[in-house]
Coordinates of C-alpha atoms in Angstrom, one line a residue:
M27 CA 108.7 -14.5 75.2
D28 CA 106.7 -11.5 76.6
R29 CA 103.2 -11.2 77.8
G30 CA 102.0 -10.2 74.2
T31 CA 102.7 -13.7 72.7
W32 CA 101.1 -15.9 75.6
P33 CA 98.4 -18.1 74.4
R34 CA 94.9 -16.9 74.4
L35 CA 91.8 -19.0 75.4
T36 CA 89.9 -19.7 71.9
D37 CA 86.9 -21.3 71.2
D38 CA 87.8 -24.3 69.0
L39 CA 90.5 -27.2 68.7
A40 CA 92.4 -26.3 65.5
S41 CA 93.1 -22.7 67.1
T42 CA 93.7 -24.0 69.9
R43 CA 96.2 -26.7 68.6
H44 CA 97.6 -23.9 66.6
S45 CA 98.1 -21.1 70.1
A46 CA 99.5 -24.0 72.1
A47 CA 101.9 -25.7 68.6
A48 CA 103.0 -21.5 68.4
F49 CA 103.9 -21.9 72.1
L50 CA 106.1 -25.1 71.6
D51 CA 108.2 -23.3 68.7
N52 CA 109.3 -19.8 71.1
W53 CA 109.7 -21.5 74.6
D54 CA 112.6 -21.0 75.4
G55 CA 112.4 -24.1 78.0
S56 CA 112.8 -21.8 80.8
R57 CA 112.7 -23.6 84.1
T58 CA 112.7 -20.0 86.3
A59 CA 110.1 -17.9 87.4
A60 CA 108.8 -16.7 84.0
G61 CA 108.1 -20.9 83.3
T62 CA 106.2 -20.9 86.3
E63 CA 104.3 -18.0 85.5
W64 CA 104.0 -20.2 82.1
L65 CA 102.3 -23.3 83.9
S66 CA 100.0 -21.1 85.3
R67 CA 98.7 -19.5 82.0
W68 CA 98.1 -22.6 80.7
I69 CA 96.2 -24.7 83.4
A70 CA 94.1 -21.6 83.6
I71 CA 93.5 -21.9 80.0
G72 CA 92.3 -25.4 80.3
D73 CA 90.5 -25.0 83.4
A74 CA 88.2 -22.3 81.1
H75 CA 88.0 -24.5 78.7
G76 CA 87.0 -27.4 81.5
M77 CA 84.3 -25.4 83.0
L78 CA 83.2 -24.2 79.1
G79 CA 83.1 -28.0 78.1
T80 CA 81.1 -28.4 81.5
A81 CA 78.8 -26.1 80.6
K82 CA 77.5 -26.9 77.4
G83 CA 76.9 -30.6 78.7
R84 CA 74.4 -29.0 81.1
E85 CA 72.6 -26.9 77.5
G86 CA 72.7 -31.0 75.7
K87 CA 75.6 -29.5 73.5
V88 CA 77.3 -32.4 73.0
D89 CA 79.8 -31.7 70.2
E90 CA 80.4 -28.2 71.8
A91 CA 81.0 -30.2 75.0
A92 CA 83.3 -32.6 73.4
T93 CA 85.3 -29.8 72.2
A94 CA 86.0 -27.9 74.8
W95 CA 87.1 -31.2 76.7
L96 CA 89.4 -31.6 73.8
C97 CA 91.2 -28.0 74.1
A98 CA 91.7 -28.6 77.9
L99 CA 93.7 -32.2 77.3
T100 CA 95.7 -29.8 74.4
A101 CA 96.6 -26.9 77.1
F102 CA 96.8 -29.1 80.2
E103 CA 99.7 -31.9 78.4
I104 CA 101.8 -28.4 78.1
A105 CA 101.2 -28.0 81.9
K106 CA 102.6 -31.5 81.9
R107 CA 105.1 -30.4 79.9
L108 CA 106.2 -27.8 81.8
A109 CA 106.0 -29.3 85.2
R110 CA 108.2 -31.7 85.3
E111 CA 110.9 -30.5 87.7
H112 CA 107.6 -29.1 90.0
A113 CA 106.0 -32.8 91.4
V114 CA 103.2 -31.1 92.9
Q115 CA 102.1 -29.4 90.1
G116 CA 103.6 -32.2 87.6
E117 CA 100.3 -34.9 90.1
D118 CA 97.7 -32.4 90.0
V119 CA 98.3 -31.8 85.9
S120 CA 98.2 -35.6 85.5
A121 CA 95.1 -35.4 87.2
K122 CA 93.4 -32.7 86.0
I123 CA 94.5 -34.7 82.7
G124 CA 92.4 -37.7 83.7
S125 CA 89.2 -35.5 84.6
A126 CA 89.0 -34.5 81.1
M127 CA 89.4 -37.7 79.5
E128 CA 86.9 -39.3 81.8
T129 CA 84.1 -36.3 81.3
F130 CA 84.7 -36.3 77.5
G131 CA 84.4 -40.6 77.8
S132 CA 81.2 -39.5 79.1
L133 CA 80.0 -37.6 75.8
K134 CA 79.1 -39.4 72.5
Q135 CA 82.3 -40.9 71.8
R136 CA 83.1 -43.1 75.0
I137 CA 86.4 -44.3 76.0
E138 CA 86.0 -47.9 76.8
R139 CA 88.4 -50.1 79.2
V140 CA 88.8 -53.2 76.9
Q141 CA 90.7 -56.2 78.0
I142 CA 92.5 -58.5 75.6
E143 CA 92.2 -62.0 75.6
C144 CA 95.9 -62.7 74.6
Y145 CA 97.1 -66.7 72.1
D146 CA 98.8 -68.2 75.4
Q147 CA 95.5 -67.0 77.6
S148 CA 97.5 -63.5 78.9
V149 CA 94.7 -60.5 79.0
I150 CA 96.3 -57.4 78.4
D151 CA 94.1 -54.1 79.4
A152 CA 93.8 -51.1 76.9
H153 CA 91.9 -48.4 76.8
Y154 CA 89.5 -48.1 73.1
L155 CA 87.9 -45.0 71.8
P156 CA 84.8 -45.4 69.1
S157 CA 85.5 -43.8 65.7
D158 CA 82.9 -40.8 65.4
A159 CA 81.9 -42.4 61.7
S160 CA 78.5 -43.7 61.5
S161 CA 79.8 -47.1 59.4
R162 CA 82.1 -49.2 59.8
A163 CA 85.7 -47.2 60.2
P164 CA 89.7 -47.4 60.1
A165 CA 91.5 -48.4 63.4
I166 CA 94.4 -47.3 64.7
I167 CA 96.5 -49.4 67.0
C168 CA 98.1 -46.8 69.2
I169 CA 101.7 -48.2 71.8
S170 CA 102.9 -45.9 74.3
A171 CA 106.7 -45.6 74.4
E172 CA 108.4 -47.4 77.2
D173 CA 108.0 -44.7 79.9
E174 CA 104.1 -43.9 79.9
T175 CA 101.0 -45.6 80.2
S176 CA 98.4 -46.4 77.6
K177 CA 95.9 -44.1 79.5
T178 CA 98.6 -40.8 79.3
L179 CA 99.4 -41.5 75.4
L180 CA 95.8 -41.6 74.4
G181 CA 95.5 -38.6 76.8
R182 CA 97.4 -36.9 74.3
L183 CA 96.8 -38.4 71.2
L184 CA 92.5 -37.4 71.6
P185 CA 93.0 -33.8 70.6
A186 CA 95.0 -34.8 67.4
A187 CA 92.6 -38.9 66.5
A188 CA 89.5 -37.4 67.5
H189 CA 86.5 -36.5 64.7
R190 CA 89.1 -38.1 62.4
G191 CA 86.3 -41.0 62.0
M192 CA 88.7 -43.8 62.6
S193 CA 88.5 -45.8 66.7
V194 CA 92.0 -45.8 68.7
L195 CA 93.0 -48.5 70.5
A196 CA 96.0 -47.5 72.9
I197 CA 98.2 -50.4 74.2
T198 CA 101.4 -50.3 77.6
Y199 CA 104.6 -50.9 75.3
D200 CA 105.6 -53.4 78.3
D201 CA 101.7 -54.9 77.9
V202 CA 103.4 -55.5 74.6
S203 CA 107.4 -56.2 75.2
D204 CA 107.5 -58.6 78.2
N205 CA 109.7 -61.6 77.1
R206 CA 107.4 -63.1 79.8
R207 CA 104.2 -62.8 78.5
G208 CA 105.3 -64.1 74.9
H209 CA 106.6 -62.6 72.1
S210 CA 105.0 -58.9 71.1
N211 CA 103.8 -60.5 67.1
E212 CA 101.6 -62.6 67.8
I213 CA 99.9 -60.0 70.8
L214 CA 99.9 -57.8 69.1
S215 CA 98.2 -59.9 66.5
C216 CA 95.6 -60.4 69.3
C217 CA 94.8 -56.6 69.1
L218 CA 94.3 -57.1 65.3
D219 CA 91.7 -59.9 66.0
F220 CA 90.0 -58.0 69.0
L221 CA 89.5 -54.4 66.6
S222 CA 88.5 -57.0 63.1
A223 CA 85.9 -59.1 65.6
R224 CA 84.0 -55.6 65.9
D225 CA 80.9 -53.9 64.4
D226 CA 82.2 -50.8 64.1
V227 CA 86.0 -51.5 62.6
D228 CA 86.4 -52.6 59.0
A229 CA 88.8 -55.3 59.4
T230 CA 90.9 -54.0 56.1
R231 CA 91.6 -51.0 57.4
I232 CA 94.0 -51.3 60.6
G233 CA 97.5 -49.7 61.2
V234 CA 99.0 -49.6 63.7
Y235 CA 101.4 -46.6 65.5
G236 CA 104.8 -47.0 67.4
E237 CA 105.8 -44.6 70.3
G238 CA 109.4 -44.7 71.3
M239 CA 110.8 -47.8 71.5
A240 CA 107.6 -49.7 70.2
A241 CA 108.3 -47.9 66.8
A242 CA 110.2 -51.2 66.2
L243 CA 107.8 -53.5 67.3
A244 CA 105.3 -51.5 64.8
T245 CA 107.7 -52.6 61.8
D246 CA 107.7 -55.7 63.0
L247 CA 103.6 -56.6 63.7
A248 CA 103.6 -54.3 59.6
A249 CA 106.1 -57.4 58.4
F250 CA 104.5 -60.5 60.2
D251 CA 100.9 -59.6 60.3
S252 CA 99.5 -58.9 56.4
R253 CA 96.0 -57.7 58.0
V254 CA 98.1 -54.6 58.8
A255 CA 96.5 -51.4 56.5
A256 CA 99.5 -49.0 57.6
A257 CA 102.2 -48.6 59.5
V258 CA 103.7 -45.4 61.7
C259 CA 107.6 -47.2 62.5
D260 CA 110.7 -46.9 62.5
G261 CA 111.1 -48.6 58.9
G262 CA 113.3 -51.9 60.4
L263 CA 116.1 -49.8 61.4
W264 CA 116.6 -50.3 65.2
N265 CA 116.3 -53.5 64.8
W266 CA 119.2 -52.9 62.0
A267 CA 121.5 -50.8 64.2
R268 CA 121.0 -54.1 66.8
T269 CA 122.3 -56.5 64.3
L270 CA 124.8 -54.0 63.2
A271 CA 125.8 -53.7 66.9
A272 CA 126.0 -57.9 67.9
V273 CA 128.5 -58.5 65.1
E274 CA 130.7 -55.5 66.3
W275 CA 130.1 -57.5 69.7
V276 CA 131.0 -60.9 68.1
A277 CA 133.9 -59.4 66.1
G278 CA 135.4 -57.5 68.6
V279 CA 135.7 -54.9 66.7
P280 CA 133.8 -52.2 65.0
N281 CA 132.0 -53.6 61.7
T282 CA 133.9 -51.3 58.2
R283 CA 131.2 -49.7 57.2
N284 CA 130.1 -50.7 53.6
D285 CA 127.7 -48.9 51.9
E286 CA 126.8 -51.0 49.3
V287 CA 126.3 -53.9 51.8
I288 CA 123.8 -51.0 53.9
A289 CA 121.6 -50.3 51.1
A290 CA 120.8 -53.9 49.9
R291 CA 120.0 -54.6 54.0
R292 CA 117.5 -51.4 53.6
L293 CA 116.3 -52.7 50.7
R294 CA 115.1 -56.2 52.5
L295 CA 114.2 -54.2 55.3
L296 CA 111.8 -52.3 53.1
R297 CA 110.9 -55.1 51.0
R298 CA 109.1 -57.0 54.0
L299 CA 107.2 -54.4 54.5
K300 CA 103.8 -54.5 52.9
C301 CA 101.7 -52.0 53.1
P302 CA 102.1 -47.3 53.5
V303 CA 105.1 -46.7 56.5
L304 CA 105.5 -43.1 57.7
V305 CA 108.5 -43.2 59.6
V306 CA 108.6 -40.6 62.2
A307 CA 112.7 -39.5 63.2
G308 CA 114.2 -36.6 66.0
G309 CA 111.9 -35.7 68.8
R310 CA 110.6 -38.4 70.8
G311 CA 111.1 -41.1 68.4
I312 CA 114.1 -43.3 68.1
V313 CA 115.4 -43.0 64.1
S314 CA 117.8 -40.3 63.6
A315 CA 117.0 -37.8 60.6
S316 CA 119.3 -38.7 59.0
E317 CA 119.3 -41.9 59.2
A318 CA 115.6 -42.1 57.6
I319 CA 116.4 -39.9 54.9
E320 CA 118.4 -42.5 54.1
L321 CA 116.0 -44.7 54.6
Q322 CA 113.6 -42.3 52.0
N323 CA 115.5 -42.4 49.3
A324 CA 116.0 -46.3 49.8
S325 CA 112.5 -46.6 50.0
A326 CA 112.1 -43.7 46.4
A327 CA 115.0 -46.0 44.5
A328 CA 112.4 -49.3 45.9
R329 CA 109.6 -47.6 44.6
T330 CA 107.9 -48.5 47.8
D331 CA 105.3 -46.2 49.2
L332 CA 107.3 -44.6 52.9
Q333 CA 107.1 -40.8 53.9
L334 CA 108.7 -39.2 57.0
I335 CA 107.9 -37.1 59.2
I336 CA 111.2 -35.0 60.3
S337 CA 109.3 -34.0 64.6
P338 CA 109.3 -30.3 65.2
S339 CA 111.7 -29.5 67.5
T340 CA 113.8 -26.2 69.0
M341 CA 117.3 -26.6 71.4
T342 CA 116.9 -24.4 74.5
D343 CA 119.3 -24.6 77.5
A344 CA 117.2 -27.1 78.7
G345 CA 117.3 -29.5 76.2
E346 CA 115.2 -30.4 73.2
V347 CA 111.7 -29.0 73.1
E348 CA 109.4 -31.2 70.5
N349 CA 106.2 -29.6 69.4
F350 CA 103.9 -32.8 70.0
V351 CA 101.3 -30.5 68.8
I352 CA 102.6 -30.3 65.1
C353 CA 103.7 -33.7 64.7
D354 CA 101.2 -35.8 66.1
D355 CA 98.8 -34.0 63.9
R356 CA 100.8 -34.9 61.3
I357 CA 100.4 -38.0 62.2
F358 CA 96.9 -38.6 62.6
G359 CA 96.3 -36.7 59.0
W360 CA 98.6 -39.1 57.4
L361 CA 96.9 -42.4 58.9
E362 CA 93.7 -40.5 58.1
Q363 CA 94.5 -40.1 54.8
R364 CA 96.1 -43.7 54.1
L365 CA 93.5 -45.4 55.7
W366 CA 89.9 -42.8 55.5
C367 CA 90.1 -40.5 52.5
V368 CA 91.8 -43.1 50.0
W369 CA 89.6 -45.7 50.6
R370 CA 87.1 -43.0 50.3
S371 CA 88.0 -42.0 46.7
D372 CA 88.2 -45.8 46.0
R373 CA 85.4 -46.3 46.9
C374 CA 83.4 -43.3 44.2
S375 CA 86.4 -44.3 41.6
R376 CA 84.1 -48.2 41.5
H377 CA 80.7 -46.5 41.0

């Protein structure tokens, strides 16, 4: 990638994310001096947006300040990925992300640190971003991947989730999946209880989104608790793969593939899910593209509401580079359409 295609500072979030997505599409995964130069460039872009946000905040232009900080978060997220092999710079970028989140959270959309009480009297910590809507709004329970915290997840998702009229509750995978703390469904149901009790949340429009291994937890919750109105999950594929592996281990021989049995199993899994489902394949997900396509075909045959996203990524000498910007925007666009736009259309059709 030459200097002519370098990302440039822009004054709106859509342009910044378009520039970030274009960069990820063209980045070769370089860890050389050129990669370090890219890192410095994205840090500089984030810093510039931060200075703009500070200036707009002092002028009382809260909306413009918030947008600038969301642009900064997008730039710093790119920088964080470029800094993976640079420990000191990585820590510096993470600190910048934390500072940007705090500043954004001090504006109109305050980020709250909340504690959720579980049925066994234990408590889990979470981060909550209230909706910017003027009425009761949809809410999303976002469960981090197994190698990140709720704060790390929210820092990346804020630019994709903000201004969509939805609240976000971010929780850490380890807090949900730890068997010593109880079963994940019960803990996540407590998160549903927490959101349902809030005055700013419409309890009939709560979705769940699981990253990495948490995608399987999101599937389980959608099948377990009928209050889930939409789920970004694995469609049951992880549990199915685990069941097959257990059967093979007990039998001591590989399980012979039976397409009819597999198809029937998929249909049983899908019919447990009563809400619209989005399966994200490839990239950071636990679902392969081929498995997801077969699941989507089974969904069409069963006439269930399942859609599929193949996470855009590029193979480089340094490994797979996922375009998280495009993927996150598609996920939250789907959630917005399912939980907000469809609801508004239904309301309009009734009047």
